[in-house]
Coordinates of C-alpha atoms in Angstrom, one line a residue:
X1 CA 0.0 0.0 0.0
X2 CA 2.8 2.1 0.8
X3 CA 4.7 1.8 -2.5
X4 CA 5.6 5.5 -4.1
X5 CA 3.4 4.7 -7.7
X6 CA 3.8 7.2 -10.5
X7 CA 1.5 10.0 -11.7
X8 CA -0.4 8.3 -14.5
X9 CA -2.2 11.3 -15.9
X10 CA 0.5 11.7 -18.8
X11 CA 0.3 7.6 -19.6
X12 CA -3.6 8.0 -19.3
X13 CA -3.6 10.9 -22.0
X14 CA -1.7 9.5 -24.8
X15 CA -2.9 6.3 -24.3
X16 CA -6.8 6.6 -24.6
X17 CA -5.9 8.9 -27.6
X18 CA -3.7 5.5 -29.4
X19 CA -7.0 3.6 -28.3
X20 CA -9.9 6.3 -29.5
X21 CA -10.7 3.0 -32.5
X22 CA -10.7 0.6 -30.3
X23 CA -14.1 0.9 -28.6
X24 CA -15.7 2.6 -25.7
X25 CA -13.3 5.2 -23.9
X26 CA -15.3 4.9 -20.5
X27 CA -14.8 1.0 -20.2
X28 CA -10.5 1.6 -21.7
X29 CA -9.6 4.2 -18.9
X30 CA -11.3 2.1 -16.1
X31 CA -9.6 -0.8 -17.5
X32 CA -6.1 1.1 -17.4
X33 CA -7.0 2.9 -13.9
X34 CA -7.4 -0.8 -12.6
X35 CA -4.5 -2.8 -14.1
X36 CA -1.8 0.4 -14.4
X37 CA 0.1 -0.2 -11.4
X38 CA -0.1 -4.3 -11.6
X39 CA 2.2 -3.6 -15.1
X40 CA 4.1 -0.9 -13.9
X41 CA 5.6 -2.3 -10.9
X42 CA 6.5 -5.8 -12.5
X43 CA 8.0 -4.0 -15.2
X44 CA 10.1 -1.7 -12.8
X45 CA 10.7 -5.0 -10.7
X46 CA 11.8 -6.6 -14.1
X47 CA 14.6 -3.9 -13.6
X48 CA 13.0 -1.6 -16.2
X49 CA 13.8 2.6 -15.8
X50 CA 10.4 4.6 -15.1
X51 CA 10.4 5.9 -18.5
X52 CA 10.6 2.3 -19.9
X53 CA 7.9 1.0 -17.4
X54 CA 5.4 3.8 -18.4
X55 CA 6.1 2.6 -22.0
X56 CA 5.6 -1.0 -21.2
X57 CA 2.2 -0.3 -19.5
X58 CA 1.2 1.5 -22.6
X59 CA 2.2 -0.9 -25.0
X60 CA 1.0 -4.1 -23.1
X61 CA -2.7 -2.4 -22.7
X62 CA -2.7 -1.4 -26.7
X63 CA -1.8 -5.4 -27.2
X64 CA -4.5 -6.1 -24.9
X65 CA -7.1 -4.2 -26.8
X66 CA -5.7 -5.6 -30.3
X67 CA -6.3 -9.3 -28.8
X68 CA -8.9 -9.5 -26.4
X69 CA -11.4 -10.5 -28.7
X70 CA -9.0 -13.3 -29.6
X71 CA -8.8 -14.3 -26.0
X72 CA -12.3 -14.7 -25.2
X73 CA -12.9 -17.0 -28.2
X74 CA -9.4 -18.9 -27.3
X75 CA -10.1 -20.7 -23.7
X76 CA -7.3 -22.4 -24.3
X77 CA -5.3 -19.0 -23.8
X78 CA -6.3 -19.8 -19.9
X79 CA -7.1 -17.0 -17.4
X80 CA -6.9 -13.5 -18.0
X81 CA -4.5 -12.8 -15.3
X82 CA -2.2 -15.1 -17.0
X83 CA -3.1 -14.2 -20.1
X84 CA -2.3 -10.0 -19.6
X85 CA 1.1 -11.7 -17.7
X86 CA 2.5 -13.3 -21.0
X87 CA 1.3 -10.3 -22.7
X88 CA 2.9 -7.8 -20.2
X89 CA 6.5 -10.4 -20.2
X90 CA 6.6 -9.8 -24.1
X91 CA 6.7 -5.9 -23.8
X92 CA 9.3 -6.1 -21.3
X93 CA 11.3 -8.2 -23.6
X94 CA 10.8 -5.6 -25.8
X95 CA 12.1 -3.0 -24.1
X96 CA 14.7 -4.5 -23.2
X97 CA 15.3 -5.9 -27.0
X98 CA 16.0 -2.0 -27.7
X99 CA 18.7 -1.2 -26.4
X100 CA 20.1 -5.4 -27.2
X101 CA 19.9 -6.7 -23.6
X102 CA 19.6 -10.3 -23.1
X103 CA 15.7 -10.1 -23.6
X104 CA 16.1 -13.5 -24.3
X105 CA 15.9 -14.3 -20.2
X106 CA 12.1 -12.8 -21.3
X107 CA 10.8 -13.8 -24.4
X108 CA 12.6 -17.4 -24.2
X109 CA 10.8 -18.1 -21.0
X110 CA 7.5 -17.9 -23.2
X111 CA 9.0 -20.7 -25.1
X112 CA 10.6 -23.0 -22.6
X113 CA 8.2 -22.6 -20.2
X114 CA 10.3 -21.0 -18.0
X115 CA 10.1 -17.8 -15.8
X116 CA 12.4 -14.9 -16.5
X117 CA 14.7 -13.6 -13.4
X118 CA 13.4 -10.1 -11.9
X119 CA 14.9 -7.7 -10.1
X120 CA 13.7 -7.1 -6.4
X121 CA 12.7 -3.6 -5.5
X122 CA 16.0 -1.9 -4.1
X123 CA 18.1 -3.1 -7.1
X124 CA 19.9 0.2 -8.2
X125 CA 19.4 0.9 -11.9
X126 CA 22.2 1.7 -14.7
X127 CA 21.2 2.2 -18.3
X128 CA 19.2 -0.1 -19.5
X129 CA 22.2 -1.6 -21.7
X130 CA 24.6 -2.1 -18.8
X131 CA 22.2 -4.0 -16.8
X132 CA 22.6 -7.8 -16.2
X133 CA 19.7 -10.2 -15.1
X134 CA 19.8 -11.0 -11.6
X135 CA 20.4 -14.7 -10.9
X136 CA 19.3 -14.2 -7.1
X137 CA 16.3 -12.2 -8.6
X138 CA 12.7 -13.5 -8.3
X139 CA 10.4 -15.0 -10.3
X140 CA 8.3 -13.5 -12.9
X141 CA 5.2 -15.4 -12.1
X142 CA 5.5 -15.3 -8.5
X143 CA 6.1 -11.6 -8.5
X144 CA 3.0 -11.0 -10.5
X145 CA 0.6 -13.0 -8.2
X146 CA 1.7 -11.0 -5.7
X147 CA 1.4 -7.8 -7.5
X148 CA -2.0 -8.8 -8.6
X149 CA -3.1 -9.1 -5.2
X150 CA -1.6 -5.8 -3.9
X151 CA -3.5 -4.2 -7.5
X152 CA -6.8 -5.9 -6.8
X153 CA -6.7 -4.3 -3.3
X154 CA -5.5 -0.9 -4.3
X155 CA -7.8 -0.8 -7.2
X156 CA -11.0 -1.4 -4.7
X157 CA -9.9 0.7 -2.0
X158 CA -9.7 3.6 -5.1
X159 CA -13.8 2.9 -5.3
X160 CA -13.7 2.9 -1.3
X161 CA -13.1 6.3 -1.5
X162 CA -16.0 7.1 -3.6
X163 CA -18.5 5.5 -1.2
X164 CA -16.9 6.5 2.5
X165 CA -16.0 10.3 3.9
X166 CA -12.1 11.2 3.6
X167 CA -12.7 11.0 7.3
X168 CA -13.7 7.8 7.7
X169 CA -10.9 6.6 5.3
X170 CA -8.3 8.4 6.9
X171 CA -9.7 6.4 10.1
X172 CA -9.5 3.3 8.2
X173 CA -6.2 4.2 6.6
X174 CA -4.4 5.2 9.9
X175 CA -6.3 2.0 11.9
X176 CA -6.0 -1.0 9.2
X177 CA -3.5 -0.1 6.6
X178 CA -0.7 1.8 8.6
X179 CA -1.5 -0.8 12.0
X180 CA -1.9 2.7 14.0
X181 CA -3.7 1.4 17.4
X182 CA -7.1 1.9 18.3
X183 CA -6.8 4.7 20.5
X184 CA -4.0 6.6 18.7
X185 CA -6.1 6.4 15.5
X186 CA -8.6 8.0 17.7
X187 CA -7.0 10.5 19.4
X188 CA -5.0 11.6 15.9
X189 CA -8.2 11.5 14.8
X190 CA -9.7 13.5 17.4
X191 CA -13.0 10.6 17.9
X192 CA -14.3 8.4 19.9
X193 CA -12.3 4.7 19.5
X194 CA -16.0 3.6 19.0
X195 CA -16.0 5.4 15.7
X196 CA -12.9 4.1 14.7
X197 CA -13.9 0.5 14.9
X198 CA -17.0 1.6 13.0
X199 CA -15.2 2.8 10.3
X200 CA -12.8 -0.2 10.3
X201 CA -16.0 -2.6 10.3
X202 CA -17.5 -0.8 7.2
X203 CA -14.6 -0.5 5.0
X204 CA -13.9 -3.8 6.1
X205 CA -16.9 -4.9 4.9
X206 CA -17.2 -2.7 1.8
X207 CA -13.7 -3.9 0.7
X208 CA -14.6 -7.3 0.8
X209 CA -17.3 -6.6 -1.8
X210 CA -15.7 -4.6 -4.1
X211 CA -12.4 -7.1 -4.8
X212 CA -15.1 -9.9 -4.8
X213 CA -16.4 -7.4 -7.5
X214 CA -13.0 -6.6 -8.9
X215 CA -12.6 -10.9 -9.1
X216 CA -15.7 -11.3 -10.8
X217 CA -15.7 -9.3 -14.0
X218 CA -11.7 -10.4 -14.4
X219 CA -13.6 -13.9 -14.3
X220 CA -16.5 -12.7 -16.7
X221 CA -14.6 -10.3 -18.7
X222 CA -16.1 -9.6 -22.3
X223 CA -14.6 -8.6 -25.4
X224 CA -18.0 -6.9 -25.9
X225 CA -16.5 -4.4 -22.8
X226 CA -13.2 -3.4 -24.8
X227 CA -14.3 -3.6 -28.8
X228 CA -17.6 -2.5 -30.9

């Protein structure tokens, strides 16, 4: 929760104008708002600059909206997750192919099966060219599944926000996602501790049914959401 994420106004802008034949803009910029950070942050993790990870979440989420039509009729392709995993490994690959890094510890692991090495998050970045995969780095997929689950909880706390006063958040926020105690929560807060477990126990509750939301249409999702 605590991670420093980029601005992604700029990303949002230029993006959305690359997809204006692709469908409904509504459904594309709620689909980038939600999956942004999960693409950004493996693809930093994967030992990409900032620059080159706000160029990999462009370029995977204009691959999605060219095949997502593709996937839905292909349930071979598996689950979406996995599915938008490949397709984000590939534009890593890619960015590292640029500037002739081994991209091959990428794209060949789409071939052999295999996971390509990432970077953990306090490796210090060079140029892109005079970087060298990691052997002690992690996993690809096992860094995404845990991305996805930090996204999924981000992405319905962002909706939280909509539903719940900034004061009741910032209760919930201090209580639950900082592990403030009760009663300094309450008297930072300047409430009764009585309110702060209220607001724990409806955010609680309210978070609960927005990632089972958030799980659902990335169970159900339609091509007839992203294309005309």
């Amino acid at each position: 929760m605590g991670q420093n994420l980029i601005d992604p106004i700029p990303t949002r802008h230029s993006l959305l104008n690359r997809l204006k034949d692709w469908g409904d803009q509504l459904s594309w910029q709620d689909f980038f708002d939600t999956y942004w950070r999960l693409i950004y942050n493996v693809a930093v993790k994967a030992g990409l600059t900032d620059t080159e990870a706000q160029e990999v979440v462009q370029e995977t989420v204009i691959s999605v909206a060219k095949k997502i039509s593709e996937f839905k009729t292909d349930p071979a392709r598996g689950s979406f997750s996995a599915w938008l995993m490949h397709t984000t490994r590939w534009r890593i690959a890619d960015q590292f192919r640029k500037t002739g890094e081994q991209a091959s510890r990428l794209a060949g692991a789409g071939k052999a099966g295999e996971t390509p090495a990432l970077h953990s998050d306090d490796t210090d970045r060079t140029s892109t060219v005079n970087r060298i995969p990691d052997p002690a780095g992690v996993q690809l997929e096992a860094v995404w599944n845990e991305e996805w689950e930090k996204n999924l909880i981000a992405a319905a706390l962002e909706r939280i926000k909509l539903q719940v006063s900034p004061r009741q958040y910032q209760m919930f926020d201090l209580h639950v996602l900082q592990n403030l105690p009760v009663r300094d929560t309450a008297r930072a807060m300047q409430v009764s501790v009585a309110s702060v477990y209220m607001a724990r126990h409806r955010i609680s509750r309210l978070l609960k049914k927005e990632i089972e939301k958030l799980r659902k249409r990335i169970s159900y999702t339609s091509s007839a959401d992203f294309t005309d």
